[in-house]
XYZ file of C-alpha atoms in Angstrom:
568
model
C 116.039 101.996 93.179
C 114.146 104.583 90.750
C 113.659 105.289 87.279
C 114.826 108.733 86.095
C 113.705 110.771 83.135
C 116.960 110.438 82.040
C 118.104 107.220 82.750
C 119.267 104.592 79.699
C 119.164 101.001 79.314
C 121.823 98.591 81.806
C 124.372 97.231 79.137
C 123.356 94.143 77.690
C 124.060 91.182 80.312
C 123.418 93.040 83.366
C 121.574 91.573 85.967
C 117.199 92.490 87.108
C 118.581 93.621 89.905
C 121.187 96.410 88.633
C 120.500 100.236 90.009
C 118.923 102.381 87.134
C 122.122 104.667 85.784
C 122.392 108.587 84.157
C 124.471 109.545 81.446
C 127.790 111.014 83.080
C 129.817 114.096 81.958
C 129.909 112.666 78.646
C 127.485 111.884 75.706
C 125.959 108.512 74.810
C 128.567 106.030 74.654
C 130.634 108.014 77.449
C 130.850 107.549 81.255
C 127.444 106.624 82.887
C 126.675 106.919 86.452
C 124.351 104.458 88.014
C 122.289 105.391 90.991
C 120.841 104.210 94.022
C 117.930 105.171 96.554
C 118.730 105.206 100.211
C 116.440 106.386 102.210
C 115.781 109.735 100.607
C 119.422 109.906 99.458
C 121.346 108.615 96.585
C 124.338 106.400 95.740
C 126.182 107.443 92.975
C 129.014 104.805 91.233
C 130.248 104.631 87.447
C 128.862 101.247 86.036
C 130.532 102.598 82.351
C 133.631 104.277 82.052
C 137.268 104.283 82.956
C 137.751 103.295 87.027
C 133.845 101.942 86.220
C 132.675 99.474 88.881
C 130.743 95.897 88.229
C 126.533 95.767 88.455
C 127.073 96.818 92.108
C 129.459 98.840 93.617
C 132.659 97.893 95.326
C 133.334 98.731 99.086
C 135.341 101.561 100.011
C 138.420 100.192 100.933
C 138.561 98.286 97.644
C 138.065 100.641 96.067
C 140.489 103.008 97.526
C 143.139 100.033 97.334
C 142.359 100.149 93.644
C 143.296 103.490 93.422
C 145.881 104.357 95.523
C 149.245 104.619 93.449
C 147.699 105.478 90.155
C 148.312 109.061 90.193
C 150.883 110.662 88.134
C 151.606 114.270 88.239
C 151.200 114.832 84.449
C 151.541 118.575 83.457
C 149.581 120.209 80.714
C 152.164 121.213 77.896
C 151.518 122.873 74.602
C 151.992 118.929 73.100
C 150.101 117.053 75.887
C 147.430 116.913 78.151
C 147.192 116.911 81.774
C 146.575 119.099 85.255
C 146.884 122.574 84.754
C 149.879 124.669 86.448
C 147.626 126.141 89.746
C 145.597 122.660 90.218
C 149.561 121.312 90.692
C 150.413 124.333 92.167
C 147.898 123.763 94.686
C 147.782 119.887 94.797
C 151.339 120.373 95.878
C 150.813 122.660 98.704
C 147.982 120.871 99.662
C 150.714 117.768 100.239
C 152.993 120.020 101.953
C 150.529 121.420 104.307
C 149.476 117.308 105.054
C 153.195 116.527 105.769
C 153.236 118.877 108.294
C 150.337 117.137 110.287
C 149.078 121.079 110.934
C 146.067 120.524 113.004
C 144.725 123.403 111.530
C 142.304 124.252 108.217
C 144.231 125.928 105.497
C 142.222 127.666 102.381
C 143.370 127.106 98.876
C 142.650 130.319 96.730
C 141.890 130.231 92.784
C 140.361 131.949 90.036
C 136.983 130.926 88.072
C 137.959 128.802 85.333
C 141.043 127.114 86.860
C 139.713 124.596 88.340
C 138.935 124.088 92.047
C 137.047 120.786 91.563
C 139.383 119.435 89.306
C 141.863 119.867 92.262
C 139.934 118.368 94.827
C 139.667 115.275 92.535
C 143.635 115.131 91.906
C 144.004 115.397 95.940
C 141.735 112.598 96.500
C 143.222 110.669 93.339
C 146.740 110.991 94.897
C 145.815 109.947 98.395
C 142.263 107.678 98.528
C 140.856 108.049 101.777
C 136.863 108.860 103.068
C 136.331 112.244 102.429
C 133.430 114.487 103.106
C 132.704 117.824 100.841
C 130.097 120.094 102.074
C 128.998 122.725 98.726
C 126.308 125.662 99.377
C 123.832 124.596 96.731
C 121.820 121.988 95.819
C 122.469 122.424 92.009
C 126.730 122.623 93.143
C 126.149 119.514 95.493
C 124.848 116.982 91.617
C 127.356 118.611 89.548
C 130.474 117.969 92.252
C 128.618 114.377 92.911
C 129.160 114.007 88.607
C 132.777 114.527 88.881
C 133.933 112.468 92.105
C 131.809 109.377 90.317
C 133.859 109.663 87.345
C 137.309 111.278 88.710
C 136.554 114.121 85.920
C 139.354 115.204 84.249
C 141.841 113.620 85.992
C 141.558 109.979 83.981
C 141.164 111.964 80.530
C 144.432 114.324 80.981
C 146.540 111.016 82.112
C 146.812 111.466 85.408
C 145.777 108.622 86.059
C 147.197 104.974 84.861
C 146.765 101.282 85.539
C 143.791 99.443 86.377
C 141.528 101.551 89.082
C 138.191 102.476 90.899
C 136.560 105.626 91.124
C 135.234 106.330 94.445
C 131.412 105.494 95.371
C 129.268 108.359 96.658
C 126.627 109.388 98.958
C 124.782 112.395 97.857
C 123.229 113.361 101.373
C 120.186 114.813 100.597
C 118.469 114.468 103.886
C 119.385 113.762 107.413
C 120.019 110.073 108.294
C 116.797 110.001 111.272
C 118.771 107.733 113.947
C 122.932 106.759 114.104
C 121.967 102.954 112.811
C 120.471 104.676 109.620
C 123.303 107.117 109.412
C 126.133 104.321 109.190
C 123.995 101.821 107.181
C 123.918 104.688 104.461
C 127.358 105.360 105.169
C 128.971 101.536 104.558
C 131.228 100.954 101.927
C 131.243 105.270 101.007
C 134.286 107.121 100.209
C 132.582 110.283 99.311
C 130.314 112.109 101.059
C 128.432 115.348 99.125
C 126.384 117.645 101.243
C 125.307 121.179 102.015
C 125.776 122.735 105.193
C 122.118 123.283 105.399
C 121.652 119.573 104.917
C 124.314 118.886 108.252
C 122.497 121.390 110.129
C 119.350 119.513 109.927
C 121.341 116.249 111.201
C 120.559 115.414 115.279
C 124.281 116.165 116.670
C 124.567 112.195 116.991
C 124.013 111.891 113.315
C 126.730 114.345 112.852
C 128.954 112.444 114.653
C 129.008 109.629 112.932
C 129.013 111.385 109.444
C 132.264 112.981 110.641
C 133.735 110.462 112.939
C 133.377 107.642 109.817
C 135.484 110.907 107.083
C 139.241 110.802 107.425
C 139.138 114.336 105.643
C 136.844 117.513 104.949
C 136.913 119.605 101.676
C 134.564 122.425 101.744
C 134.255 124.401 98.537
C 133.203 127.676 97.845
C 134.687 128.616 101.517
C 133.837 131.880 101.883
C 130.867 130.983 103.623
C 133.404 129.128 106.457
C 132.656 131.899 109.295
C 128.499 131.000 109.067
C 127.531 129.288 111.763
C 126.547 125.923 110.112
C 129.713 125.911 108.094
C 131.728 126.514 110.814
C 130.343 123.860 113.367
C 131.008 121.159 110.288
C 134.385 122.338 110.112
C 135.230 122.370 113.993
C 133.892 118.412 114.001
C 136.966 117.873 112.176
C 139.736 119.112 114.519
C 142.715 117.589 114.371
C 141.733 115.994 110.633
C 142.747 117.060 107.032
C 140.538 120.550 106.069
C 140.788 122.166 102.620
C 139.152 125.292 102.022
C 138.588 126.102 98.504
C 137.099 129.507 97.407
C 138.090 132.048 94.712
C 136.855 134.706 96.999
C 138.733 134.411 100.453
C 137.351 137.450 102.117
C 133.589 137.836 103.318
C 131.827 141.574 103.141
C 131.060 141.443 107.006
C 134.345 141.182 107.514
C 134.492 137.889 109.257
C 137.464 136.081 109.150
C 136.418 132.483 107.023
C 139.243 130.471 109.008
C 141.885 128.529 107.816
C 145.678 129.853 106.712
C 146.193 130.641 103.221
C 148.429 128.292 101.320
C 148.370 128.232 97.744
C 147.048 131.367 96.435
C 147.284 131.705 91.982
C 147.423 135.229 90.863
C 144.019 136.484 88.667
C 146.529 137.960 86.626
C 147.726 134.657 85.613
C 145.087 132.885 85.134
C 143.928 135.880 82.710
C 147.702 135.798 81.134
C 146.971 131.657 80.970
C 143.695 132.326 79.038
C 141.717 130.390 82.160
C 140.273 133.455 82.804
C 138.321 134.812 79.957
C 138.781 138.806 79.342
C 135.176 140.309 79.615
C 134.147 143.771 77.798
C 132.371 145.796 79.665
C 129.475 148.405 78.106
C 127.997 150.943 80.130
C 124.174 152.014 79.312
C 122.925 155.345 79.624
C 119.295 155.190 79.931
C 117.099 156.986 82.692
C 114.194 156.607 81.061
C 113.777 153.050 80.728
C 117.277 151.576 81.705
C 115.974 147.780 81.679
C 114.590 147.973 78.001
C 118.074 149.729 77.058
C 119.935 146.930 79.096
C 117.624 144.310 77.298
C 118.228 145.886 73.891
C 121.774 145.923 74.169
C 122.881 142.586 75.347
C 120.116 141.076 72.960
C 121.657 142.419 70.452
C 125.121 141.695 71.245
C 123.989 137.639 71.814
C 122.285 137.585 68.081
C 125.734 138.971 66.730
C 127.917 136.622 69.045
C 125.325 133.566 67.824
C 125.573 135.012 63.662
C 129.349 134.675 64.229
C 129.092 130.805 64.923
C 129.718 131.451 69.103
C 127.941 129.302 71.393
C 126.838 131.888 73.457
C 124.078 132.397 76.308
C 123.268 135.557 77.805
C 121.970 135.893 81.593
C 119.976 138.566 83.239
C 120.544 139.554 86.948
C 118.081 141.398 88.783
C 117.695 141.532 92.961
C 114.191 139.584 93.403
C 111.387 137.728 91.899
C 109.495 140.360 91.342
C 111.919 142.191 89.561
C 112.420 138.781 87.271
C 108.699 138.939 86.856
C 109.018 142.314 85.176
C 112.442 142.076 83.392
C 111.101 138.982 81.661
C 108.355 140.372 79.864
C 111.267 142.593 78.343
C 113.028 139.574 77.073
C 110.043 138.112 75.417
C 108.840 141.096 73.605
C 112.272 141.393 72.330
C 113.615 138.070 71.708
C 110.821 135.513 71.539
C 112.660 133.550 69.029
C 115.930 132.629 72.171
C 113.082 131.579 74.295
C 114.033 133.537 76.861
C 112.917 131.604 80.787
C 112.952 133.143 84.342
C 115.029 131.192 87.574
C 114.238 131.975 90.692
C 112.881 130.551 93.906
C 109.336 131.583 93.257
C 109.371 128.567 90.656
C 108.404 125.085 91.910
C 112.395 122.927 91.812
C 110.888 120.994 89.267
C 110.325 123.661 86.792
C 113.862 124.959 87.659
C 114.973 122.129 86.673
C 113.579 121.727 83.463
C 114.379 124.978 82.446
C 118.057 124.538 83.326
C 118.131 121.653 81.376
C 116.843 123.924 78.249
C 119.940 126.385 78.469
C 122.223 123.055 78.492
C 120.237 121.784 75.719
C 120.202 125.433 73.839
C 116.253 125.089 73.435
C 116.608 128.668 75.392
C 119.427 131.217 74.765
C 118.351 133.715 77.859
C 117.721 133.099 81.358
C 116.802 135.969 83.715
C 117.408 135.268 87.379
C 117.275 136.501 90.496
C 121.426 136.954 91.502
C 123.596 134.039 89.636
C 122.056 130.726 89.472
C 123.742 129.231 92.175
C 127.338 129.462 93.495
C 129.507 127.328 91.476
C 127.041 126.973 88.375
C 129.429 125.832 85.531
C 128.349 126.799 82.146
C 130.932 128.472 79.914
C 128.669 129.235 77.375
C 126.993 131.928 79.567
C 128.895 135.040 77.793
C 126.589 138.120 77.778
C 125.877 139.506 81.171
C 122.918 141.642 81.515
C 123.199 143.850 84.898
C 119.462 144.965 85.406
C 120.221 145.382 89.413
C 124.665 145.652 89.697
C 124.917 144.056 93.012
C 126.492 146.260 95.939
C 129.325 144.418 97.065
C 132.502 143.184 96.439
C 133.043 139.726 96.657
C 129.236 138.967 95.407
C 130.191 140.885 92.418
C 133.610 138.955 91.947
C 131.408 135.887 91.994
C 128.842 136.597 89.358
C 131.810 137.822 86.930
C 133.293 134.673 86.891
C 129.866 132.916 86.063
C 130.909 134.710 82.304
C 135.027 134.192 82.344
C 135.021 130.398 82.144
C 137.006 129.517 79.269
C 136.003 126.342 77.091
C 136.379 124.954 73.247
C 136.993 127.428 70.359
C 132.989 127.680 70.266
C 133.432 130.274 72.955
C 134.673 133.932 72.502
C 135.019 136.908 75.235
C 132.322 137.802 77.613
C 130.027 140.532 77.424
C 128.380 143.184 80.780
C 125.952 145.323 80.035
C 125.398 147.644 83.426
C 123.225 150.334 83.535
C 125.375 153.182 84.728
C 124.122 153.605 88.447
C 126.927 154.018 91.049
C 124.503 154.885 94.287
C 124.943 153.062 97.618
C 127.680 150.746 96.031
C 130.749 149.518 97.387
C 133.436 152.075 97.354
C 135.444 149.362 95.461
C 133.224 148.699 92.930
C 132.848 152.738 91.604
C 135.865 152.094 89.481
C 134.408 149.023 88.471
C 130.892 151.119 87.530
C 132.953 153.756 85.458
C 131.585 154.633 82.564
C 134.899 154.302 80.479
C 136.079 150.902 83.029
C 138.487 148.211 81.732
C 137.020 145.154 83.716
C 140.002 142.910 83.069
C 142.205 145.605 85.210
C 139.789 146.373 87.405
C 138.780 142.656 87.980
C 142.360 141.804 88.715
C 143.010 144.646 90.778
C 140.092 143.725 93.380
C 140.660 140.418 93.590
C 144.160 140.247 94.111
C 144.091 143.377 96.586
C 141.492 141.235 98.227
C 143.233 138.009 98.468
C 146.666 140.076 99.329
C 144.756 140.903 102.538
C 143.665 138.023 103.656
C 146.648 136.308 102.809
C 148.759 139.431 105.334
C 145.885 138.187 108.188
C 146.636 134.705 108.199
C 150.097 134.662 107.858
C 149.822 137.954 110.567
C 148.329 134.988 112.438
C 150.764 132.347 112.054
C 153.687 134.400 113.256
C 152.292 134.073 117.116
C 154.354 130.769 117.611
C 152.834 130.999 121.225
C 148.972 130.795 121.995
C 146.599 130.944 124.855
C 144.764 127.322 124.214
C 141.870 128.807 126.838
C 140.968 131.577 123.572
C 140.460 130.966 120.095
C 142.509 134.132 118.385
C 139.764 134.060 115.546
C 136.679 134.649 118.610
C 139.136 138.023 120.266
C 137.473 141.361 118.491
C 139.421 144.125 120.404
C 137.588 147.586 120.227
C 138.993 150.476 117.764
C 140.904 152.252 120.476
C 144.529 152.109 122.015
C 146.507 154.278 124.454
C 149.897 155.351 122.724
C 152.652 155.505 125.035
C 156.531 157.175 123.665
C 159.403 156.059 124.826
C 162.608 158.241 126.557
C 164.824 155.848 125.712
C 165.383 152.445 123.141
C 162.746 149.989 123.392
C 162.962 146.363 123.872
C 160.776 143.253 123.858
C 160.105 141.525 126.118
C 157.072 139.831 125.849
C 157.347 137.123 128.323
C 157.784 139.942 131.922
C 154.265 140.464 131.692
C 154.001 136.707 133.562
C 155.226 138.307 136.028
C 153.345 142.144 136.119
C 149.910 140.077 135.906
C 151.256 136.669 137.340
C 147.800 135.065 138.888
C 145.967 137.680 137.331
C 146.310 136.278 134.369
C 143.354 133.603 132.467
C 145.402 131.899 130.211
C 148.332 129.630 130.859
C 150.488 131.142 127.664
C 150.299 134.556 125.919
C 150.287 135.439 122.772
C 153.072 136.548 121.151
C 153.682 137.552 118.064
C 157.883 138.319 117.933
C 157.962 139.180 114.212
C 155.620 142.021 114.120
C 156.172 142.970 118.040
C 152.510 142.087 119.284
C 151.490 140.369 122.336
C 147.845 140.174 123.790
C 146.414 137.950 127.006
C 143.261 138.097 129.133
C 143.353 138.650 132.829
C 140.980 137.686 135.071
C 140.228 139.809 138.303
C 137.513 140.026 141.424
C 136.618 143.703 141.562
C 134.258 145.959 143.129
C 130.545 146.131 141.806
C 129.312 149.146 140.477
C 125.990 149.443 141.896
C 126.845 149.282 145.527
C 129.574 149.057 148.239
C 129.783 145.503 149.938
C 132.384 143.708 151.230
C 130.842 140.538 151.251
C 130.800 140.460 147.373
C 132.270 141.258 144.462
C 132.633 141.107 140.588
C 134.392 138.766 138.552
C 135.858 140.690 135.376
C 137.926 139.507 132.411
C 139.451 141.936 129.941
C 141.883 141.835 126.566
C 144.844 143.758 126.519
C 146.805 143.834 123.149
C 150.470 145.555 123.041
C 151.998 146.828 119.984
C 155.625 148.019 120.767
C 157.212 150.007 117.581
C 160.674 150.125 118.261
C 162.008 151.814 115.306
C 159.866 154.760 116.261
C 160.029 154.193 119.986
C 156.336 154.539 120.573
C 153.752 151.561 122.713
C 150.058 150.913 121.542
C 148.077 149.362 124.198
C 144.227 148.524 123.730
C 142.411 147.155 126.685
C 138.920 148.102 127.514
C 138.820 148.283 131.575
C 137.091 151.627 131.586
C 133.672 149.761 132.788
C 134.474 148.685 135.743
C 137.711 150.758 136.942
């Protein structure tokens, strides 16, 4: 066990030997979390609070006993509290999706602001079971550790009732150094928070038994499902329970995260809801000294937001740590009296810390940093955006926008962007988004939603092949940019399944894939051929190519892609 700097007094009666504790979500008197050491990682349970444990925790399976049955789909109404309409929406699909048994990953899409957490805690309220979630930063792995030790919301909006247990949890800080270590630290869990980067570092034996011991995976901020350490966590758990949760579902390389969408809420209403706070956007013309204009502006906007009552914070983005180093000085020659601080990497964690801690505490007003804190930072007060360096791309952008749309008490009011006007080397997307005249909120919803209509039209695009080669993964086949049209004398039909016999042992995989609602088939053959680089008869090549087959029957015409040019 260890002391913390913020740690308070056991409750009178508790035993020597009871694990130092935090304060929770809530202030004195509220929740409070008590923690244990393990090895270089901690064990988080609530010792005060509703579904609070004893001194020491309770095993897993108690504790999910405890739980299981207290959930109560309780709706938020204009007269009483509970789960908003997209963290049902969701939870429900979410259900539907388990019912099916679907061995595969599906992604749940929403908004900043309505509550993709708060969701994850309602699924694992309604059905208790081990569960790992893997989060992309540190700062995102505490706060989501905060709300599975006290079940958030979920207890406060009545959605929960009777006598129960929140669940106990392992924040996985470092790897586990054998498999005996790894399931010692493991006993009597039923959450599991880690990064990816965190996994990676695990021995694959490690790994197994992290995964092998979780009946379910929830990975948030998804988008970052097709990188390599994401996506090897997310394969350990074929043929288990995997929700993807992201508000972004499409990457800028273009790589497809995995996972069908099935619960997708509309931006435009969460912004109709009020979950999504509108944002006014302010272009500055300055090519002389664009930061101190920038500065000057959004200063001055925070003074008039914090003279009218608001509880307001302002953040300034810039692309590196040396650009913080300069962008500060700005801030403290202007606004000494905010107490403006600088968060970046080139700080010891420590001091990062700390210096969060002073925006939660309002002892500082500004923060300049390099990008947005961390994905998933959740501070509504952070209203007044100031855009030194407008990032480049899409769904980064769409990120760091929602770091100022959270909505909260009435303390808060609408956001504030102040953006140099610059639109070089930017995302196509984004120049409407750069205008000098731009409504955000349209623009905002526009993106997004043309975004997420995408990658919704590729996974359902993907769905419709009801048969599959099981030798190829779909998601690994990236046919070239090319196709040979062929038009038709005649009508056209479909028949997919004759090319069994035009390739018969030809053919690699067992089953093709066919796609009969939007007339697509593609298969890989397999065939001994010639080398190039000689004449022998002894020898030969063995070559595998992709042929994809698009047959448009309305228009009689035959798209066929398949890259045998090389070797032919």
């Amino acid at each position: 066990m260890r002391d913390t700097d913020d740690a308070v007094a056991p409750e009178p009666g508790g035993t020597d030997d009871e694990a130092p504790v935090i304060p929770g979500l809530q202030d004195a008197g509220g929740p409070v979390i008590a923690i244990d050491e393990l090895d270089g990682n901690e064990l988080w349970w609530l010792q005060r609070g509703p579904g609070a444990h004893r001194a020491r925790p309770e095993q897993a399976d108690l504790a999910h006993e405890a739980l299981a049955g207290s959930f109560v789909f309780a709706a938020e109404s204009e007269t009483a509290k509970g789960l908003r309409t997209p963290q049902l929406g969701a939870l429900h699909a979410i259900l539907a999706y388990r019912s099916t048994e679907d061995p595969e990953p599906i992604t749940v899409v929403m908004p900043t602001g309505t509550g993709k957490t708060e969701t994850m805690l309602a699924t694992y309220a309604h059905t208790p079971a081990r569960t790992l979630v893997i989060v992309p930063t540190d700062a995102l792995r505490t706060q989501t550790a905060k709300k599975f030790a006290t079940l958030g919301i979920v207890p406060e909006v009545g959605a929960l009732v009777g006598d129960f247990l929140c669940p106990v949890v392992l924040v996985l800080k470092s790897a586990p150094a054998t498999t005996d270590a790894a399931r010692k630290i493991l006993a009597g869990v039923g959450v599991v928070i880690a990064t990816a980067q965190v996994l990676a570092t695990c021995t694959a034996p490690v790994r197994k038994v992290i995964t092998d011991v979780s009946d379910r995976l929830f990975v948030d901020e998804a988008h970052h499902g097709a990188a390599p350490t994401w996506r090897n966590v997310v394969e350990a758990f074929a043929g288990k329970e995997v929700v993807q949760f992201t508000a972004t579902p499409y990457r800028e390389d273009g790589r497809h995260m995995g996972g069908r969408v099935a619960y997708a809420y509309p931006l435009r209403l969460a912004q109709q809801h009020q979950y999504f706070a509108p944002i006014q956007y302010h272009s500055v013309v300055d090519f002389v000294d664009p930061d101190r204009a920038v500065a000057t502006a959004a200063t001055k906007r925070l003074r008039a937001d914090l003279a009218a009552g608001r509880d307001h914070l302002m953040m300034a983005r810039v692309r590196s740590v040396e650009r913080a180093k300069e962008v500060i000085k700005i801030y403290e020659e202007l606004a000494p009296d905010l107490k403006p601080v600088r968060i970046d990497t080139g700080l010891a964690p420590s001091t990062r810390q700390k210096r969060r801690d002073a925006l939660f505490s309002r002892d500082s007003k500004i923060v300049v940093c390099v990008n947005m804190l961390g994905e998933g930072f959740d501070l509504p007060a952070l209203k007044v955006a100031a855009v030194h360096d407008p990032q480049k791309s899409l769904a980064v952008t769409l990120q760091f926008i929602g770091r100022f749309t959270r909505t909260g008490n009435e303390t808060l009011g609408d956001a504030s962007a102040f953006v140099p006007l610059q639109v070089a080397g930017i995302d196509e997307r984004l120049r409407k988004l750069y205008g000098e005249d731009a409504d955000w909120n349209q623009v905002i919803r526009d993106l997004t939603e043309h975004g997420v209509s995408r990658e919704k039209a590729r996974t359902d695009f993907e769905k419709a092949f009801g048969s599959l080669p099981s030798e190829v993964a779909m998601r690994s086949v990236h046919p070239k940019m090319s196709t040979v049209t062929y038009q038709a004398n005649g009508n056209l039909g479909w028949t997919p399944e004759k090319i069994y016999d035009l390739f018969e042992d030809r053919l690699l995989t067992t089953r093709i894939g066919i796609n009969n609602k939007d007339r697509v088939a593609w298969w890989v053959s397999r065939e001994a051929v010639p080398v190039r680089w000689g004449d022998f008869s002894s020898f030969n090549e063995l070559v595998h190519d992709l042929y994809v087959v698009h047959v448009d029957e309305d228009n009689g015409f035959v798209y066929v892609n398949c890259d045998v040019s090389g070797h032919r």
